[in-house]
Amino acid sequence: MLLVPCPYCGPRNSVDLRYGGESQPRPDPATATPEQWRGYLYRRDNPADWLRENWYCRSGCRRWFTVERNTATNEFRHPPMPGDKRGGKA
Amino acid sequence: MGSLGRRLGRGPAKYSAAALVWRGLRGGQWPRIWRDAELKRSYDAVIVGGGVHGLATAYYLARNHGIKDVAVLDKAYLGSGASGRNTAIVRANYLTPEGVAFYDRSLQLYNTMATDLNINVMFSERGHLTLAHNDSSLRTMHWRAEVNKLQGVDSSVIGPDEIKKVAPSLDTSSHPRYPILGALYHPPGGIVRHDAVVWGYARAADCMGVEMHQKTEVLDILCEGGDGTDGKGPGGRVVGVRTSRGDISTPVVVNCTAGWASLISAMAGVRLPITTHPLQAAVTEPVKVFLPTVVVSGSLHVYISQTDRGELVFGAAVDPVATYSIRGSLEFTEELAGHVLELMPGVSRMRLLRQWSGLCDMTPDYSPVMGFTGVDGFLVDVGWGTYGFKAAPVSGEQMAEAVATGRTPELIAPFALSRFDTGELVGEKGAAAVGH
Ligand SMILES: Cc1cc2nc3c(=O)[nH]c(=O)nc-3n(C[C@H](O)[C@H](O)[C@H](O)COP(=O)(O)OP(=O)(O)OC[C@H]3O[C@@H](n4cnc5c(N)ncnc54)[C@H](O)[C@@H]3O)c2cc1C
Ligand SMILES: [Zn+2]
């Protein structure tokens, strides 16, 4: 079982949440080329290390949040603060 | 050493009934099936990853193109990745014309593999049933059947009565919560002994002079002239690899590391459309053989086959969270057991023996990523997700051709990395999300 620290509900079994994947900066829709958009849509860093990622608390508070997890050990760090929204810093 | 049971020249013992009898009478030991070699300082080509894809690529490089100065490097042991952990289902009943043509070629190669590699791979063409429990999946089954038939692949949609004849243990009544409405039946599908395929390619490649180096981890890929740091990235070229046992110079590196593919590609400055997810599987105690075909249910997230030893092998879809950890979970077992019982209430007393997991390199369109990358000499054979075992023969054949000729063979052109820049995806989710 993977315990995910929801900033609003506290630790929750990951099956109660939806995994939202890597949190990557979103290109500016006004200036991005189609290639840049596709890069944002499809390509991933996929590190075996610390990763900033998004979660949706599906059966709890129904909010998105961003958290850091080590993908090699599944350890979480820096419990996210309420208000930390979906989408990484650009 | 006597001469009977030996290949002419160097190479491993030939496997035959005569050799078996002779060794049985004489009490002789079988020699190891591939040799250890000294790691050299340079090779014509280096293959990273000693799974079935790396080994098949090495085999076809040597056999079809005479390129034998090849090293296959693995950080652990051969077959330690997904190649030694999969549920060994082979089939060609995919959804896209590109996918069907590709996997069908692989099935053809599986048909002659035992003779080609002189090893018993226990290929059993026992048929493959993909069940539909609702109208939309029945529609997808019809779609797949038509695409398959057009390309000469034997697939058809059958109803509950016929399903009952093919697999009598399935509950085809209207009682379950999700009754079985029909199925895509694909007689050429089946199972194979995955370890034998891995060992067979290793042995045959060894026989032609390819070297396999286990416990040899690739730490970096040495590049020149690229846009990124240290000369990596697009526009550059490969000059060597750094390993846990020293540097090797080589003009060609092929990335065959499946679950670890993103990490190896990053070493050459190439970013992939891949995330790594564990896939779990489980096996029961052996019972008398009663299930003649492979059975897949997408709606119930489960698939089942029975080995010749009588164990039921179960699998499901990948774990939803991307991770490199292969720890199993109770959620998987509980869900699996519930779904299996909906399909086959008769097995409620059977006990699970083991549960395990392996890493899968998932792509957005459930199709692989093969060929050139924009870094000269760096090729990928990745994105094998949950369906790559069956693809190893054709992938090895086509990747070897790409390395030898410097051109992308037609059969794998649709799977180029560049499709994620142009948006020409090859969507196979409807045929590969649960049934592998
Ligand atoms: C539970 C499960 C069930 C499956 N069922 C099926 C099925 O029924 N049918 C099907 O077709 N497919 C199935 N698959 C998928 C299939 O097993 C894989 O797609 C296939 O085996 C991939 O083979 P590969 O050789 O590319 O990778 P792998 O066998 O994973 O080999 C990669 C190798 O790379 C090595 N490596 C990694 N990093 C390094 C490094 N830095 N240096 C050196 N070596 C490195 C690893 O040690 C590993 O041995 C299943 C997978 C799993 C996990
Ligand atoms: Zn919450």
Coordinates of C-alpha atoms and ligand atoms in Angstrom, one line a residue:
Chain A
M1 CA 0.0 0.0 0.0
L2 CA 1.2 3.5 -0.9
L3 CA 0.3 6.2 1.6
V4 CA -0.1 9.5 -0.1
P5 CA 0.1 12.7 2.1
C6 CA -3.0 14.7 1.0
P7 CA -2.4 18.3 2.4
Y8 CA -6.2 18.5 3.3
C9 CA -7.1 14.9 4.4
G10 CA -3.8 13.6 5.7
P11 CA -2.3 10.2 4.6
R12 CA -4.5 8.2 2.3
N13 CA -4.2 5.0 0.5
S14 CA -3.2 5.7 -3.1
V15 CA -6.2 3.8 -4.4
D16 CA -8.4 6.6 -3.0
L17 CA -6.6 9.1 -5.2
R18 CA -5.9 9.5 -8.9
Y19 CA -2.3 9.7 -10.0
G20 CA -1.8 12.8 -12.1
G21 CA 1.8 12.2 -13.2
E22 CA 4.8 14.5 -13.5
S23 CA 4.3 18.1 -12.8
Q24 CA 6.0 19.9 -15.8
P25 CA 5.9 23.6 -16.7
R26 CA 3.1 24.3 -19.3
P27 CA 4.3 26.1 -22.4
D28 CA 2.7 29.4 -23.2
P29 CA -0.3 28.7 -25.5
A30 CA 0.2 32.0 -27.3
T31 CA 3.8 31.3 -28.4
A32 CA 4.3 27.5 -28.2
T33 CA 4.9 25.6 -31.5
P34 CA 2.9 22.3 -32.1
E35 CA 6.1 20.4 -31.4
Q36 CA 6.5 22.1 -28.0
W37 CA 2.9 21.3 -27.2
R38 CA 3.5 17.6 -28.1
G39 CA 6.6 17.5 -26.1
Y40 CA 4.6 18.8 -23.1
L41 CA 1.9 16.3 -23.8
Y42 CA 4.0 13.2 -24.4
R43 CA 7.6 13.4 -23.2
R44 CA 8.5 12.7 -19.6
D45 CA 11.7 12.9 -17.4
N46 CA 10.7 9.6 -15.7
P47 CA 13.7 9.7 -13.2
A48 CA 14.5 7.0 -10.7
D49 CA 14.8 9.7 -8.1
W50 CA 12.9 12.6 -6.6
L51 CA 10.0 13.7 -8.7
R52 CA 7.4 16.5 -8.4
E53 CA 4.1 15.1 -9.3
N54 CA 0.3 15.8 -9.2
W55 CA -2.4 13.9 -7.4
Y56 CA -6.2 14.2 -7.3
C57 CA -7.9 13.3 -4.0
R58 CA -10.7 11.5 -5.7
S59 CA -12.6 10.0 -2.8
G60 CA -11.5 12.6 -0.2
C61 CA -11.5 16.3 -0.6
R62 CA -11.6 16.2 -4.4
R63 CA -8.7 18.6 -4.9
W64 CA -5.5 18.5 -6.8
F65 CA -2.1 18.9 -5.1
T66 CA 1.6 18.6 -5.9
V67 CA 4.0 16.6 -3.9
E68 CA 7.6 15.2 -4.2
R69 CA 8.1 11.4 -4.2
N70 CA 11.2 9.4 -4.7
T71 CA 10.3 7.0 -7.5
A72 CA 13.0 4.5 -6.5
T73 CA 11.7 4.1 -2.9
N74 CA 8.2 5.6 -2.9
E75 CA 9.1 7.9 0.0
F76 CA 7.4 11.3 0.1
R77 CA 9.0 14.5 1.2
H78 CA 8.0 18.1 2.0
P79 CA 4.4 17.4 2.8
P80 CA 2.6 19.9 0.6
M81 CA 0.8 22.9 2.0
P82 CA -2.8 23.6 1.4
G83 CA -3.1 26.0 -1.6
D84 CA -0.3 24.2 -3.5
K85 CA -2.1 23.8 -6.8
R86 CA -1.9 21.5 -9.8
G87 CA 0.8 22.3 -12.3
G88 CA 4.5 22.9 -11.5
K89 CA 6.2 26.3 -11.4
A90 CA 6.9 27.6 -14.8
Chain B
M1 CA 34.7 -34.4 -24.3
G2 CA 33.3 -36.6 -27.0
S3 CA 32.2 -35.3 -30.3
L4 CA 28.6 -36.5 -30.4
G5 CA 26.2 -33.8 -29.3
R6 CA 28.7 -31.0 -30.2
R7 CA 28.2 -28.5 -32.9
L8 CA 30.9 -28.4 -35.5
G9 CA 33.5 -25.8 -34.5
R10 CA 32.9 -23.8 -31.4
G11 CA 29.6 -23.3 -29.7
P12 CA 27.4 -25.0 -27.2
A13 CA 26.2 -28.6 -27.1
K14 CA 23.5 -29.4 -29.7
Y15 CA 20.2 -30.3 -28.0
S16 CA 18.8 -33.5 -29.5
A17 CA 17.3 -36.8 -28.5
A18 CA 20.5 -38.5 -29.4
A19 CA 22.5 -36.1 -27.2
L20 CA 20.1 -36.6 -24.3
V21 CA 20.5 -40.4 -24.5
W22 CA 24.2 -40.3 -24.9
R23 CA 24.7 -37.9 -22.0
G24 CA 22.3 -39.9 -19.9
L25 CA 24.2 -43.1 -20.4
R26 CA 27.6 -41.5 -20.0
G27 CA 26.6 -39.3 -17.1
G28 CA 28.2 -36.3 -18.7
Q29 CA 27.4 -32.7 -17.6
W30 CA 25.8 -30.3 -20.1
P31 CA 28.2 -27.4 -20.7
R32 CA 27.1 -23.9 -19.7
I33 CA 24.9 -22.5 -22.5
W34 CA 27.0 -19.3 -23.0
R35 CA 30.6 -18.5 -22.2
D36 CA 32.2 -15.8 -20.1
A37 CA 34.5 -13.4 -21.9
E38 CA 36.9 -10.7 -21.0
L39 CA 35.3 -7.2 -21.5
K40 CA 37.2 -5.6 -24.4
R41 CA 37.9 -1.9 -24.7
S42 CA 36.0 -1.6 -28.0
Y43 CA 33.2 -3.2 -30.0
D44 CA 31.4 -2.5 -33.3
A45 CA 28.2 -2.3 -31.4
V46 CA 27.1 -2.3 -27.7
I47 CA 23.6 -3.3 -26.7
V48 CA 22.4 -2.1 -23.3
G49 CA 20.1 -4.6 -21.6
G50 CA 20.3 -8.4 -21.6
G51 CA 16.6 -9.0 -21.8
V52 CA 14.9 -10.8 -24.7
H53 CA 15.1 -7.6 -26.9
G54 CA 18.8 -7.0 -26.5
L55 CA 19.6 -10.6 -27.0
A56 CA 17.4 -11.0 -30.1
T57 CA 19.0 -7.8 -31.6
A58 CA 22.4 -9.3 -31.0
Y59 CA 21.5 -12.6 -32.5
Y60 CA 20.1 -11.1 -35.7
L61 CA 23.0 -8.7 -36.0
A62 CA 25.3 -11.7 -36.1
R63 CA 23.1 -14.1 -38.1
N64 CA 21.6 -11.8 -40.7
H65 CA 24.3 -9.2 -41.1
G66 CA 27.5 -10.8 -40.0
I67 CA 28.1 -8.2 -37.3
K68 CA 29.6 -10.3 -34.5
D69 CA 31.8 -7.9 -32.6
V70 CA 28.9 -7.1 -30.3
A71 CA 28.6 -6.9 -26.5
V72 CA 25.3 -7.2 -24.7
L73 CA 25.7 -5.5 -21.2
D74 CA 23.4 -6.1 -18.3
K75 CA 23.6 -4.6 -14.9
A76 CA 22.2 -7.8 -13.3
Y77 CA 21.8 -11.1 -15.0
L78 CA 20.3 -12.1 -18.4
G79 CA 16.5 -12.1 -18.2
S80 CA 16.4 -10.4 -14.8
G81 CA 14.1 -7.7 -16.1
A82 CA 10.6 -8.1 -17.5
S83 CA 11.8 -10.8 -19.8
G84 CA 12.0 -13.2 -16.9
R85 CA 8.8 -12.0 -15.2
N86 CA 6.2 -11.9 -17.9
T87 CA 3.2 -14.1 -18.5
A88 CA 4.5 -15.1 -22.0
I89 CA 1.4 -14.5 -24.1
V90 CA 1.9 -14.2 -27.8
R91 CA -0.7 -13.1 -30.3
A92 CA -1.1 -10.8 -33.3
N93 CA -4.8 -9.6 -32.9
Y94 CA -4.0 -6.0 -32.5
L95 CA -6.1 -3.0 -33.6
T96 CA -4.0 -0.9 -36.0
P97 CA -2.8 -2.2 -39.4
E98 CA 0.7 -1.2 -38.5
G99 CA 0.5 -3.2 -35.2
V100 CA -1.1 -6.3 -36.8
A101 CA 1.6 -6.5 -39.6
F102 CA 4.4 -6.1 -37.0
Y103 CA 3.2 -8.6 -34.4
D104 CA 2.1 -11.1 -37.1
R105 CA 5.7 -11.2 -38.3
S106 CA 6.8 -12.0 -34.8
L107 CA 4.3 -14.9 -34.5
Q108 CA 5.8 -16.3 -37.8
L109 CA 9.3 -16.2 -36.2
Y110 CA 8.0 -17.9 -33.0
N111 CA 6.7 -20.7 -35.2
T112 CA 10.2 -21.7 -36.4
M113 CA 12.1 -20.6 -33.3
A114 CA 12.6 -24.0 -31.7
T115 CA 14.4 -25.2 -34.8
D116 CA 16.2 -21.9 -35.5
L117 CA 17.6 -21.7 -32.0
N118 CA 17.8 -25.4 -31.3
I119 CA 16.0 -25.1 -28.0
N120 CA 12.6 -26.2 -26.9
V121 CA 10.7 -22.9 -26.3
M122 CA 7.4 -24.8 -25.6
F123 CA 5.4 -22.6 -28.0
S124 CA 1.8 -23.6 -27.6
E125 CA -0.7 -22.1 -30.1
R126 CA -3.6 -22.8 -27.9
G127 CA -5.9 -19.9 -28.9
H128 CA -6.6 -16.5 -27.3
L129 CA -10.1 -15.3 -26.2
T130 CA -10.7 -11.6 -25.4
L131 CA -14.1 -11.3 -23.7
A132 CA -16.6 -8.5 -24.2
H133 CA -19.0 -7.7 -21.4
N134 CA -20.6 -4.6 -22.9
D135 CA -21.6 -3.2 -26.3
S136 CA -18.6 -0.9 -26.7
S137 CA -16.0 -3.6 -26.2
L138 CA -18.0 -5.9 -28.5
R139 CA -17.7 -3.2 -31.1
T140 CA -13.9 -3.0 -30.5
M141 CA -13.7 -6.8 -31.0
H142 CA -15.5 -6.5 -34.3
W143 CA -13.2 -3.8 -35.3
R144 CA -10.1 -5.8 -34.4
A145 CA -11.5 -8.9 -36.2
E146 CA -12.0 -7.0 -39.4
V147 CA -8.5 -5.3 -39.3
N148 CA -7.0 -8.7 -38.6
K149 CA -8.9 -10.6 -41.3
L150 CA -7.8 -7.9 -43.9
Q151 CA -4.2 -8.7 -43.1
G152 CA -4.7 -12.5 -43.1
V153 CA -4.6 -12.9 -39.4
D154 CA -7.1 -15.5 -38.0
S155 CA -9.5 -13.6 -35.7
S156 CA -13.3 -13.7 -35.4
V157 CA -16.0 -12.6 -33.0
I158 CA -17.9 -15.6 -31.4
G159 CA -20.9 -15.7 -29.1
P160 CA -21.4 -17.2 -25.6
D161 CA -22.4 -20.7 -26.9
E162 CA -19.2 -21.0 -28.9
I163 CA -17.1 -19.5 -26.0
K164 CA -18.5 -22.2 -23.8
K165 CA -17.3 -24.8 -26.2
V166 CA -13.8 -23.3 -26.4
A167 CA -13.4 -22.8 -22.6
P168 CA -16.1 -24.7 -20.7
S169 CA -15.0 -23.4 -17.3
L170 CA -16.1 -19.9 -18.1
D171 CA -19.5 -18.7 -16.7
T172 CA -21.3 -17.7 -19.9
S173 CA -24.7 -17.5 -18.2
S174 CA -26.6 -14.2 -17.7
H175 CA -26.0 -14.5 -13.9
P176 CA -22.8 -12.5 -13.4
R177 CA -22.8 -8.8 -12.8
Y178 CA -21.1 -8.4 -16.2
P179 CA -22.3 -11.3 -18.4
I180 CA -20.1 -12.3 -21.3
L181 CA -21.7 -11.1 -24.5
G182 CA -19.1 -12.3 -26.9
A183 CA -15.4 -12.6 -27.6
L184 CA -12.6 -12.0 -30.1
Y185 CA -11.3 -15.5 -30.8
H186 CA -7.7 -15.7 -32.1
P187 CA -6.6 -19.3 -32.7
P188 CA -2.9 -18.6 -33.5
G189 CA -2.4 -16.9 -30.1
G190 CA -0.8 -18.8 -27.2
I191 CA 2.0 -19.0 -24.7
V192 CA 5.7 -19.8 -24.8
R193 CA 8.3 -20.6 -22.2
H194 CA 9.8 -17.1 -21.7
D195 CA 13.1 -18.2 -20.1
A196 CA 13.8 -20.7 -22.9
V197 CA 13.4 -17.8 -25.4
V198 CA 15.9 -15.7 -23.5
W199 CA 18.4 -18.5 -23.1
G200 CA 17.9 -19.6 -26.7
Y201 CA 18.8 -16.2 -28.1
A202 CA 21.8 -15.9 -25.7
R203 CA 23.1 -19.3 -26.6
A204 CA 22.7 -18.8 -30.4
A205 CA 24.3 -15.4 -30.2
D206 CA 27.2 -16.7 -28.1
C207 CA 27.7 -19.5 -30.7
M208 CA 28.3 -16.8 -33.4
G209 CA 30.8 -14.8 -31.3
V210 CA 28.6 -12.2 -29.5
E211 CA 29.6 -11.5 -25.9
M212 CA 27.2 -11.3 -23.0
H213 CA 28.5 -9.4 -20.0
Q214 CA 26.4 -9.7 -16.9
K215 CA 26.8 -7.5 -13.7
T216 CA 28.1 -4.8 -16.1
E217 CA 26.1 -1.6 -15.5
V218 CA 26.1 1.2 -18.0
L219 CA 26.7 4.5 -16.1
D220 CA 27.0 6.9 -19.0
I221 CA 26.9 7.2 -22.7
L222 CA 29.9 9.1 -24.2
C223 CA 28.9 11.5 -27.0
E224 CA 30.5 14.2 -29.2
G225 CA 29.1 17.2 -31.0
G226 CA 25.6 17.4 -29.6
D227 CA 23.6 20.4 -28.5
G228 CA 23.5 19.5 -24.8
T229 CA 26.0 19.2 -22.0
D230 CA 29.1 17.0 -22.7
G231 CA 28.3 16.9 -26.4
K232 CA 25.1 14.9 -25.8
G233 CA 21.7 15.4 -27.4
P234 CA 20.4 15.9 -31.0
G235 CA 23.1 16.5 -33.6
G236 CA 25.7 14.7 -31.7
R237 CA 27.1 11.2 -32.1
V238 CA 27.9 8.3 -29.8
V239 CA 31.6 7.4 -29.2
G240 CA 31.4 5.0 -26.3
V241 CA 29.9 3.9 -23.0
R242 CA 31.1 4.2 -19.4
T243 CA 30.4 1.0 -17.4
S244 CA 30.9 -0.2 -13.9
R245 CA 33.9 -2.2 -15.4
G246 CA 35.5 0.7 -17.3
D247 CA 35.0 2.6 -20.6
I248 CA 34.3 1.0 -23.9
S249 CA 34.6 2.8 -27.3
T250 CA 31.9 2.0 -29.8
P251 CA 30.1 3.9 -32.6
V252 CA 26.7 2.2 -32.0
V253 CA 24.7 1.9 -28.8
V254 CA 21.2 0.3 -28.8
N255 CA 19.0 0.9 -25.8
C256 CA 17.1 -2.2 -24.9
T257 CA 16.4 -1.6 -21.3
A258 CA 12.5 -1.4 -21.2
G259 CA 11.6 -0.2 -17.7
W260 CA 14.9 1.7 -17.4
A261 CA 14.8 3.1 -20.9
S262 CA 14.3 6.7 -19.9
L263 CA 17.5 6.6 -17.7
I264 CA 19.7 5.2 -20.5
S265 CA 18.3 7.6 -23.1
A266 CA 18.9 10.5 -20.8
M267 CA 22.6 9.5 -20.8
A268 CA 22.6 10.4 -24.5
G269 CA 20.5 13.5 -24.1
V270 CA 17.3 11.9 -25.5
R271 CA 14.0 12.5 -23.7
L272 CA 11.4 9.7 -24.2
P273 CA 7.6 9.6 -24.2
I274 CA 7.8 6.9 -21.5
T275 CA 6.8 6.4 -17.9
T276 CA 7.8 3.4 -15.8
H277 CA 5.0 1.4 -14.1
P278 CA 5.1 -2.0 -12.4
L279 CA 2.9 -4.8 -13.7
Q280 CA 2.0 -7.5 -11.2
A281 CA 1.2 -11.2 -11.9
A282 CA 0.4 -14.2 -9.8
V283 CA 0.3 -18.0 -10.1
T284 CA -1.8 -20.7 -8.3
E285 CA -0.9 -24.2 -7.2
P286 CA -1.0 -26.7 -10.0
V287 CA -4.2 -28.6 -10.8
K288 CA -5.3 -30.9 -13.6
V289 CA -5.3 -29.0 -16.9
F290 CA -8.8 -27.7 -17.6
L291 CA -8.3 -24.3 -19.3
P292 CA -7.4 -24.9 -23.0
T293 CA -7.0 -21.2 -24.1
V294 CA -5.7 -17.8 -22.9
V295 CA -8.7 -15.8 -21.6
V296 CA -8.6 -12.0 -21.3
S297 CA -11.3 -9.7 -19.9
G298 CA -10.6 -6.0 -20.4
S299 CA -13.7 -4.9 -18.4
L300 CA -12.7 -7.1 -15.5
H301 CA -9.0 -6.1 -15.7
V302 CA -7.8 -9.7 -15.7
Y303 CA -6.3 -12.4 -17.9
I304 CA -5.8 -16.1 -17.3
S305 CA -3.8 -19.0 -18.8
Q306 CA -2.9 -22.4 -17.5
T307 CA 0.6 -23.7 -17.9
D308 CA 1.4 -27.3 -19.0
R309 CA 2.3 -27.9 -15.3
G310 CA -1.3 -27.0 -14.4
E311 CA -0.7 -23.6 -12.6
L312 CA -3.1 -20.8 -13.4
V313 CA -1.2 -17.7 -14.4
F314 CA -3.0 -14.4 -13.7
G315 CA -2.3 -10.9 -14.7
A316 CA -4.0 -7.5 -14.9
A317 CA -3.3 -3.9 -16.1
V318 CA -0.3 -2.0 -14.8
D319 CA -0.2 -0.3 -11.4
P320 CA -1.4 3.2 -11.9
V321 CA 1.5 5.0 -10.2
A322 CA 4.8 5.5 -12.0
T323 CA 7.6 3.9 -9.9
Y324 CA 10.8 1.9 -10.2
S325 CA 9.9 -0.1 -7.1
I326 CA 8.6 -3.6 -7.8
R327 CA 6.9 -4.3 -4.4
G328 CA 3.6 -6.1 -4.8
S329 CA 0.3 -5.0 -3.3
L330 CA -2.6 -6.6 -1.5
E331 CA -5.0 -4.4 -3.5
F332 CA -3.8 -6.2 -6.6
T333 CA -4.4 -9.7 -5.2
E334 CA -7.8 -8.9 -3.8
E335 CA -9.1 -7.3 -7.0
L336 CA -7.7 -10.1 -9.1
A337 CA -9.3 -12.8 -7.0
G338 CA -12.7 -11.2 -7.2
H339 CA -12.5 -10.8 -10.9
V340 CA -11.3 -14.3 -11.6
L341 CA -14.2 -15.7 -9.6
E342 CA -16.7 -13.7 -11.6
L343 CA -15.4 -15.4 -14.7
M344 CA -14.7 -18.9 -13.3
P345 CA -16.6 -19.5 -10.0
G346 CA -15.2 -23.0 -10.0
V347 CA -11.7 -22.1 -8.9
S348 CA -12.8 -20.5 -5.6
R349 CA -10.9 -23.1 -3.6
M350 CA -7.6 -22.7 -5.4
R351 CA -4.7 -21.1 -3.6
L352 CA -2.2 -18.6 -4.9
L353 CA 1.4 -19.7 -4.7
R354 CA 3.3 -16.6 -5.7
Q355 CA 2.9 -13.0 -6.8
W356 CA 5.5 -10.9 -8.4
S357 CA 6.0 -7.7 -10.4
G358 CA 8.2 -6.3 -13.2
L359 CA 8.8 -2.9 -14.7
C360 CA 7.0 -1.8 -17.9
D361 CA 8.0 1.2 -20.1
M362 CA 4.6 2.6 -20.9
T363 CA 4.0 4.9 -23.9
P364 CA 1.0 7.2 -24.5
D365 CA -0.3 5.2 -27.5
Y366 CA 0.6 1.6 -26.2
S367 CA 2.9 1.2 -29.2
P368 CA 6.7 0.8 -29.0
V369 CA 9.4 3.3 -29.9
M370 CA 12.0 1.9 -32.3
G371 CA 14.9 3.1 -34.4
F372 CA 17.0 6.3 -34.7
T373 CA 16.9 9.1 -32.2
G374 CA 18.6 12.2 -33.7
V375 CA 21.9 11.2 -31.9
D376 CA 24.0 9.5 -34.5
G377 CA 24.7 5.9 -33.4
F378 CA 22.1 5.9 -30.6
L379 CA 19.1 3.7 -31.3
V380 CA 16.2 2.8 -29.1
D381 CA 14.1 -0.4 -28.9
V382 CA 11.9 0.6 -26.1
G383 CA 8.3 1.4 -25.1
W384 CA 7.5 -2.3 -24.7
G385 CA 5.1 -1.7 -22.0
T386 CA 3.1 -4.9 -21.0
Y387 CA 3.2 -6.4 -24.5
G388 CA 6.9 -6.6 -25.6
F389 CA 7.8 -10.3 -25.0
K390 CA 5.9 -11.4 -28.1
A391 CA 7.6 -8.7 -30.1
A392 CA 11.2 -9.7 -29.4
P393 CA 11.8 -11.8 -32.5
V394 CA 10.6 -9.2 -35.0
S395 CA 12.1 -6.3 -33.1
G396 CA 15.5 -8.0 -33.0
E397 CA 15.3 -8.7 -36.7
Q398 CA 14.3 -5.1 -37.6
M399 CA 16.6 -3.4 -35.2
A400 CA 19.5 -5.4 -36.5
E401 CA 18.6 -4.3 -40.0
A402 CA 18.4 -0.7 -38.9
V403 CA 21.9 -0.9 -37.3
A404 CA 23.4 -2.7 -40.2
T405 CA 22.0 -0.6 -43.0
G406 CA 21.6 2.8 -41.3
R407 CA 18.0 3.0 -42.6
T408 CA 14.7 2.5 -40.9
P409 CA 13.0 -0.8 -42.1
E410 CA 9.4 -0.2 -43.4
L411 CA 7.8 -2.5 -40.8
I412 CA 9.0 -0.3 -37.9
A413 CA 8.8 3.1 -39.5
P414 CA 5.4 3.8 -37.9
F415 CA 7.0 3.3 -34.5
A416 CA 9.7 6.0 -34.8
L417 CA 10.4 8.4 -31.9
S418 CA 9.6 11.3 -34.2
R419 CA 5.9 10.4 -34.2
F420 CA 5.6 12.2 -30.8
D421 CA 6.8 15.4 -32.5
T422 CA 4.5 15.1 -35.5
G423 CA 1.5 13.7 -33.6
E424 CA 1.1 10.5 -35.7
L425 CA 0.4 8.2 -32.8
V426 CA -0.3 4.4 -33.3
G427 CA -3.2 3.9 -30.8
E428 CA -3.2 0.3 -29.5
K429 CA -4.8 0.9 -26.1
G430 CA -8.0 -0.9 -27.2
A431 CA -5.9 -4.0 -27.9
A432 CA -3.1 -3.8 -25.3
A433 CA -4.3 -2.2 -22.0
V434 CA -5.2 -5.4 -20.2
G435 CA -4.4 -8.3 -22.6
H436 CA -0.7 -8.4 -23.0
Ligands
LIG1 C1 4.2 -9.2 -15.1 C2 4.4 -9.0 -16.6 C3 3.7 -9.7 -17.5 C4 3.9 -9.5 -18.9 N1 3.2 -10.2 -19.8 C5 3.5 -10.2 -21.1 C6 2.8 -11.0 -22.0 O1 2.0 -11.9 -21.6 N2 3.1 -10.9 -23.3 C7 4.0 -10.0 -23.8 O2 4.3 -9.9 -25.0 N3 4.7 -9.2 -22.9 C8 4.5 -9.2 -21.6 N4 5.1 -8.4 -20.7 C9 6.0 -7.4 -21.2 C10 7.4 -8.0 -21.6 O3 7.8 -8.8 -20.5 C11 8.4 -6.9 -21.8 O4 7.9 -5.9 -22.7 C12 9.7 -7.5 -22.4 O5 10.2 -8.6 -21.6 C13 10.8 -6.4 -22.5 O6 12.0 -7.0 -22.8 P1 13.3 -6.2 -22.8 O7 14.4 -7.1 -23.2 O8 13.1 -5.0 -23.7 O9 13.5 -5.6 -21.3 P2 13.9 -6.4 -20.0 O10 13.7 -7.8 -20.0 O11 13.2 -5.6 -18.9 O12 15.4 -6.2 -19.9 C14 16.0 -4.9 -19.6 C15 17.4 -5.2 -19.0 O13 18.1 -4.0 -19.0 C16 19.0 -4.1 -17.9 N5 19.4 -2.7 -17.5 C17 18.7 -1.7 -16.9 N6 19.5 -0.7 -16.7 C18 20.8 -1.0 -17.1 C19 22.0 -0.4 -17.0 N7 22.2 0.9 -16.6 N8 23.1 -1.0 -17.5 C20 23.0 -2.3 -18.0 N9 21.8 -3.0 -18.0 C21 20.7 -2.3 -17.6 C22 18.1 -4.8 -16.8 O14 18.9 -5.4 -15.8 C23 17.3 -5.8 -17.6 O15 17.8 -7.1 -17.6 C24 4.9 -8.6 -19.3 C25 5.6 -7.9 -18.4 C26 5.4 -8.1 -17.0 C27 6.3 -7.3 -16.0
ZN2 ZN -7.7 15.1 0.2

